[in-house]
Amino acid sequence: MNNPSLLRIAVQKSGRLYEDSVHLLKECGIDLRNVKDRLRTVSENFPIEVFFLRDDDIPEYVEDGVADIGIVGQNVLGEKDRKVNTIEQLGFGKCRLSIAIPKAMPYAGVASLQGMRIATSYPVLVGDFLKRNNITASIHEISGSVEIAPGIGLSDIVADLVSSGGTLFMNGLKEVETILDSQAVLIASNSLDVERKIILEKLLFRIRAVKKANKSKYILLNAPNDKLPQILALLPGMRSPTVLPLAESGWSSVHTVLNEQEFWEKIEKLKEVGAEGILVIPIEKLVL
Ligand code: ATP
Ligand code: ZN
């Protein structure tokens, strides 16, 4: 029997999304013990039950309401075309579905794909791409090790998931087109009851706080008071930086939060205008 007061979340059982999915839930303060080799587990401190499944099955389970929410790659979601809501991009599991061809093969844009035999695990996404570009080609669906297909004569080219491109390179292939940019997303069933919607809101609040924190750093630095105006001009802060006097007269300590993207550039500029003893601290949660 389902316990109506638990939010059931489907995550990948093992594979590239497993670690990051479980880590995200743990960062949200959700206690998950003995997750290794379990098919399901209930948290002891948050009303959530985790189902561990193959990633390909997750959209279907969520559409059917067997799970309330799930974590899955946009690539799987696009391929499966299930009626579920995408609620939040999670920032991990980043990859792209790309077309790759043997290194020596000439390429002059999508028209070069005409008549090719393409091996892929994503026939729907690849088929849509070909249709959009008015290309006729034959798609050979295979479930794994797509990158070796041209080498063994199964296909001319491939459409496969790529992150660094290393696997393609090692198999003598080069990437020529991106079909889809993908990352892990949180999906939800269309038919959540009120109780579960409330739990989902709580979970989302925590996920967003974790995401913001991961993107930010807490900065502490010392500065001579006469340099403070230039230093403060460089710092956005949440409202404004905190400035506290140091024991040594004429000096202050400045505290603020910096965005990861602008971080290195700002640190260099801060040093140039006289900041010293710059301390950078990771932030665990950030609630705005
Ligand atoms: P399962 O046994 O659950 O079906 P799988 O073999 O289909 O696992 P993985 O290889 O673990 O899947 O990949 C899971 C997801 O990780 C992919 O669907 C994709 O969203 C994401 N991903 C991120 N980078 C890559 C990559 N370089 N290659 C493949 N998938 C990647
Ligand atoms: Zn899979």
XYZ file of C-alpha atoms and ligand atoms in Angstrom:
320
model
C 0.000 0.000 0.000
C 1.172 3.515 -0.739
C 1.613 5.788 2.190
C -0.060 9.017 1.035
C 2.163 11.172 3.192
C 5.369 10.153 1.371
C 6.637 11.806 -1.822
C 7.988 9.012 -4.038
C 11.053 10.002 -6.075
C 12.592 7.852 -8.821
C 16.350 8.118 -9.335
C 18.797 6.129 -11.432
C 19.838 2.881 -9.753
C 23.417 2.971 -10.999
C 25.185 4.967 -13.675
C 26.132 8.526 -14.377
C 23.237 10.210 -12.579
C 23.189 8.036 -9.455
C 25.901 9.724 -7.367
C 24.830 13.291 -8.119
C 21.143 12.503 -7.520
C 21.757 10.941 -4.112
C 24.265 13.687 -3.266
C 21.684 16.385 -4.079
C 19.103 14.783 -1.787
C 21.705 14.530 0.981
C 22.694 18.194 0.497
C 19.013 18.991 0.963
C 19.356 17.532 4.443
C 17.524 14.325 3.541
C 18.872 11.386 5.480
C 19.311 8.344 3.235
C 20.970 5.374 4.852
C 22.020 2.099 3.237
C 21.207 3.241 -0.288
C 23.751 0.874 -1.845
C 22.118 -2.163 -3.465
C 18.637 -1.131 -2.349
C 15.683 -0.818 -4.712
C 13.807 1.551 -2.433
C 14.410 3.384 0.804
C 12.474 5.763 3.053
C 14.191 8.790 4.588
C 14.104 8.997 8.348
C 13.914 12.781 8.555
C 11.933 13.878 5.453
C 8.671 12.435 4.049
C 10.253 10.960 0.948
C 10.666 7.457 -0.440
C 13.367 6.840 -3.061
C 12.945 4.248 -5.827
C 16.113 3.189 -7.655
C 15.358 2.394 -11.325
C 16.867 2.316 -14.801
C 16.908 5.890 -16.073
C 14.967 4.958 -19.238
C 11.986 3.813 -17.157
C 11.754 6.920 -14.974
C 9.551 9.116 -17.269
C 7.042 6.276 -17.623
C 6.862 5.605 -13.883
C 6.270 9.296 -13.228
C 3.647 9.593 -15.988
C 1.821 6.571 -14.584
C 1.977 7.956 -11.048
C 3.958 4.978 -9.723
C 6.525 7.598 -8.686
C 5.521 11.221 -7.963
C 8.742 12.841 -9.135
C 11.988 11.723 -10.729
C 15.485 12.782 -11.742
C 16.340 12.064 -15.363
C 18.370 13.458 -18.268
C 16.621 15.744 -20.773
C 17.885 13.351 -23.462
C 15.819 10.491 -22.034
C 12.833 12.792 -21.544
C 13.001 14.005 -25.154
C 13.254 10.467 -26.485
C 10.386 9.057 -24.442
C 7.795 11.813 -24.947
C 5.879 11.152 -21.714
C 3.319 13.511 -20.214
C 5.209 14.803 -17.181
C 6.126 18.271 -15.917
C 9.741 19.417 -15.962
C 10.134 21.426 -12.774
C 13.790 22.275 -12.314
C 17.101 21.975 -14.122
C 19.570 20.400 -11.719
C 22.902 21.450 -13.228
C 24.535 18.001 -13.333
C 24.613 15.146 -15.879
C 25.518 17.675 -18.559
C 26.056 16.205 -22.010
C 24.895 16.642 -25.582
C 23.420 14.333 -28.175
C 25.663 14.813 -31.195
C 26.215 13.426 -34.628
C 29.749 12.131 -35.109
C 31.389 10.880 -38.272
C 34.711 9.122 -39.026
C 37.564 11.642 -38.819
C 38.550 11.229 -42.462
C 35.023 11.660 -43.841
C 34.508 15.052 -45.532
C 31.730 17.181 -44.064
C 29.988 20.176 -45.620
C 27.025 20.734 -43.316
C 23.874 18.669 -42.653
C 23.406 17.904 -46.374
C 26.392 15.539 -46.028
C 24.204 13.305 -43.817
C 21.908 12.457 -46.744
C 21.637 8.690 -47.271
C 23.871 7.793 -44.320
C 23.315 4.840 -41.980
C 23.218 6.292 -38.446
C 23.655 4.134 -35.322
C 22.036 5.577 -32.177
C 20.156 4.791 -28.960
C 17.989 7.875 -29.629
C 15.935 7.115 -32.777
C 13.161 9.606 -31.942
C 15.422 12.610 -31.306
C 17.615 11.761 -34.282
C 14.570 11.212 -36.519
C 13.171 14.641 -35.529
C 16.512 16.262 -36.254
C 16.728 14.682 -39.718
C 13.142 15.680 -40.508
C 13.755 19.286 -39.419
C 16.699 19.394 -41.790
C 14.970 17.584 -44.675
C 17.499 14.765 -44.625
C 16.676 11.175 -45.525
C 18.921 8.695 -43.729
C 18.459 5.286 -42.135
C 18.522 4.984 -38.361
C 19.874 1.816 -36.742
C 18.787 1.637 -33.137
C 21.301 -0.009 -30.812
C 21.205 0.125 -27.033
C 24.887 0.622 -26.191
C 28.494 0.947 -27.427
C 27.227 3.111 -30.272
C 30.666 4.603 -30.894
C 32.086 1.342 -32.251
C 29.327 0.902 -34.873
C 31.161 2.567 -37.817
C 34.390 0.665 -37.010
C 32.625 -2.701 -37.258
C 30.650 -1.781 -40.371
C 27.243 -1.543 -38.690
C 26.731 2.082 -39.710
C 28.453 4.969 -41.487
C 28.085 7.473 -38.646
C 26.638 7.725 -35.099
C 24.439 9.961 -32.953
C 25.525 9.561 -29.343
C 25.837 11.322 -25.998
C 29.047 13.284 -25.597
C 30.504 15.177 -22.678
C 34.251 15.656 -23.173
C 34.428 14.046 -26.615
C 37.210 11.690 -25.453
C 35.304 8.486 -26.258
C 34.501 9.666 -29.781
C 38.109 10.670 -30.354
C 39.412 7.308 -29.189
C 37.095 5.625 -31.672
C 38.269 7.727 -34.598
C 35.143 9.891 -34.747
C 34.615 13.675 -34.890
C 31.555 15.589 -33.710
C 29.799 17.550 -36.463
C 26.292 18.482 -35.233
C 24.623 18.950 -31.834
C 21.054 17.644 -31.753
C 20.286 18.419 -28.104
C 22.005 19.960 -25.065
C 21.057 18.005 -21.985
C 21.320 17.981 -18.209
C 19.516 16.224 -15.370
C 16.089 17.657 -14.535
C 13.480 17.108 -11.860
C 10.201 15.901 -13.355
C 6.826 15.514 -11.659
C 3.572 13.710 -12.297
C 0.609 15.782 -13.498
C -1.623 14.320 -10.820
C -0.002 15.054 -7.463
C -2.389 15.330 -4.504
C -2.250 18.380 -2.238
C -0.231 16.667 0.443
C 2.483 15.608 -1.989
C 2.510 19.010 -3.669
C 3.339 20.540 -0.294
C 6.225 18.098 0.235
C 7.470 18.833 -3.298
C 7.430 22.594 -2.571
C 9.571 21.978 0.532
C 11.989 19.853 -1.458
C 12.192 22.445 -4.254
C 12.895 25.208 -1.747
C 15.855 23.176 -0.472
C 17.090 22.219 -3.957
C 17.111 25.882 -5.009
C 19.009 26.879 -1.859
C 21.616 24.184 -2.554
C 21.949 25.228 -6.212
C 22.455 28.883 -5.289
C 24.984 27.949 -2.619
C 26.962 25.800 -5.050
C 27.213 28.768 -7.385
C 28.440 31.163 -4.674
C 31.462 31.605 -2.435
C 31.808 33.464 0.841
C 34.788 35.838 0.752
C 36.656 37.340 3.712
C 39.501 39.787 3.196
C 41.550 42.371 5.043
C 41.995 45.892 3.705
C 43.616 49.155 4.773
C 40.795 51.634 5.439
C 42.015 54.068 2.786
C 41.555 51.349 0.129
C 38.017 50.450 1.226
C 36.166 52.608 -1.335
C 37.877 50.882 -4.298
C 37.413 47.442 -2.744
C 33.742 47.968 -1.943
C 33.144 49.221 -5.482
C 34.217 45.784 -6.739
C 31.911 43.834 -4.448
C 28.213 43.336 -5.097
C 27.317 41.517 -1.851
C 23.833 40.226 -1.099
C 22.700 43.618 0.154
C 26.102 45.156 0.664
C 29.388 43.789 2.004
C 29.882 43.631 5.768
C 32.801 45.789 6.984
C 34.234 45.189 10.471
C 37.209 46.914 12.150
C 40.311 44.757 12.767
C 42.308 44.843 16.005
C 45.095 46.629 14.121
C 43.988 50.224 13.704
C 43.498 51.517 10.180
C 42.480 48.064 8.879
C 39.119 46.416 8.239
C 37.779 42.988 7.472
C 35.343 42.769 4.542
C 32.861 39.888 4.141
C 30.752 39.223 1.082
C 29.274 36.608 -1.264
C 30.630 36.256 -4.808
C 29.250 34.414 -7.781
C 31.458 31.562 -8.963
C 31.528 32.876 -12.537
C 33.018 36.261 -11.643
C 35.088 34.896 -8.810
C 38.663 34.656 -10.179
C 38.499 37.944 -12.019
C 37.277 39.746 -8.890
C 39.934 38.168 -6.681
C 42.680 39.443 -8.998
C 41.229 42.950 -9.022
C 40.788 42.928 -5.235
C 44.484 42.087 -4.786
C 45.460 44.833 -7.219
C 43.609 47.485 -5.206
C 45.142 46.399 -1.891
C 43.123 43.516 -0.413
C 45.150 41.044 1.669
C 44.595 37.680 3.336
C 41.729 36.769 1.044
C 39.844 33.762 2.404
C 37.343 31.870 0.241
C 34.793 29.629 1.948
C 32.231 27.297 0.335
C 28.611 28.020 1.199
C 26.430 25.120 2.245
C 22.962 26.634 1.725
C 21.841 30.035 0.467
C 18.299 31.241 1.128
C 17.486 34.610 -0.409
P 20.635 2.672 -17.080
O 21.212 1.361 -16.656
O 20.021 3.424 -15.924
O 19.725 2.575 -18.266
P 22.414 4.071 -18.922
O 23.529 3.192 -19.336
O 21.282 4.311 -19.852
O 21.903 3.570 -17.495
P 24.270 6.199 -18.136
O 25.394 5.952 -19.080
O 24.492 5.944 -16.692
O 22.899 5.513 -18.590
O 23.821 7.714 -18.350
C 22.739 8.240 -17.661
C 22.527 9.659 -18.111
O 23.665 10.449 -17.793
C 22.345 9.865 -19.600
O 21.043 9.565 -20.046
C 22.668 11.348 -19.731
O 21.519 12.127 -19.367
C 23.735 11.569 -18.668
N 25.105 11.738 -19.203
C 25.970 12.723 -18.879
N 27.123 12.636 -19.550
C 27.039 11.565 -20.323
C 27.938 10.939 -21.255
N 29.144 11.424 -21.524
N 27.528 9.804 -21.855
C 26.332 9.279 -21.565
N 25.435 9.847 -20.707
C 25.777 10.977 -20.094
Zn 19.453 3.989 -19.660
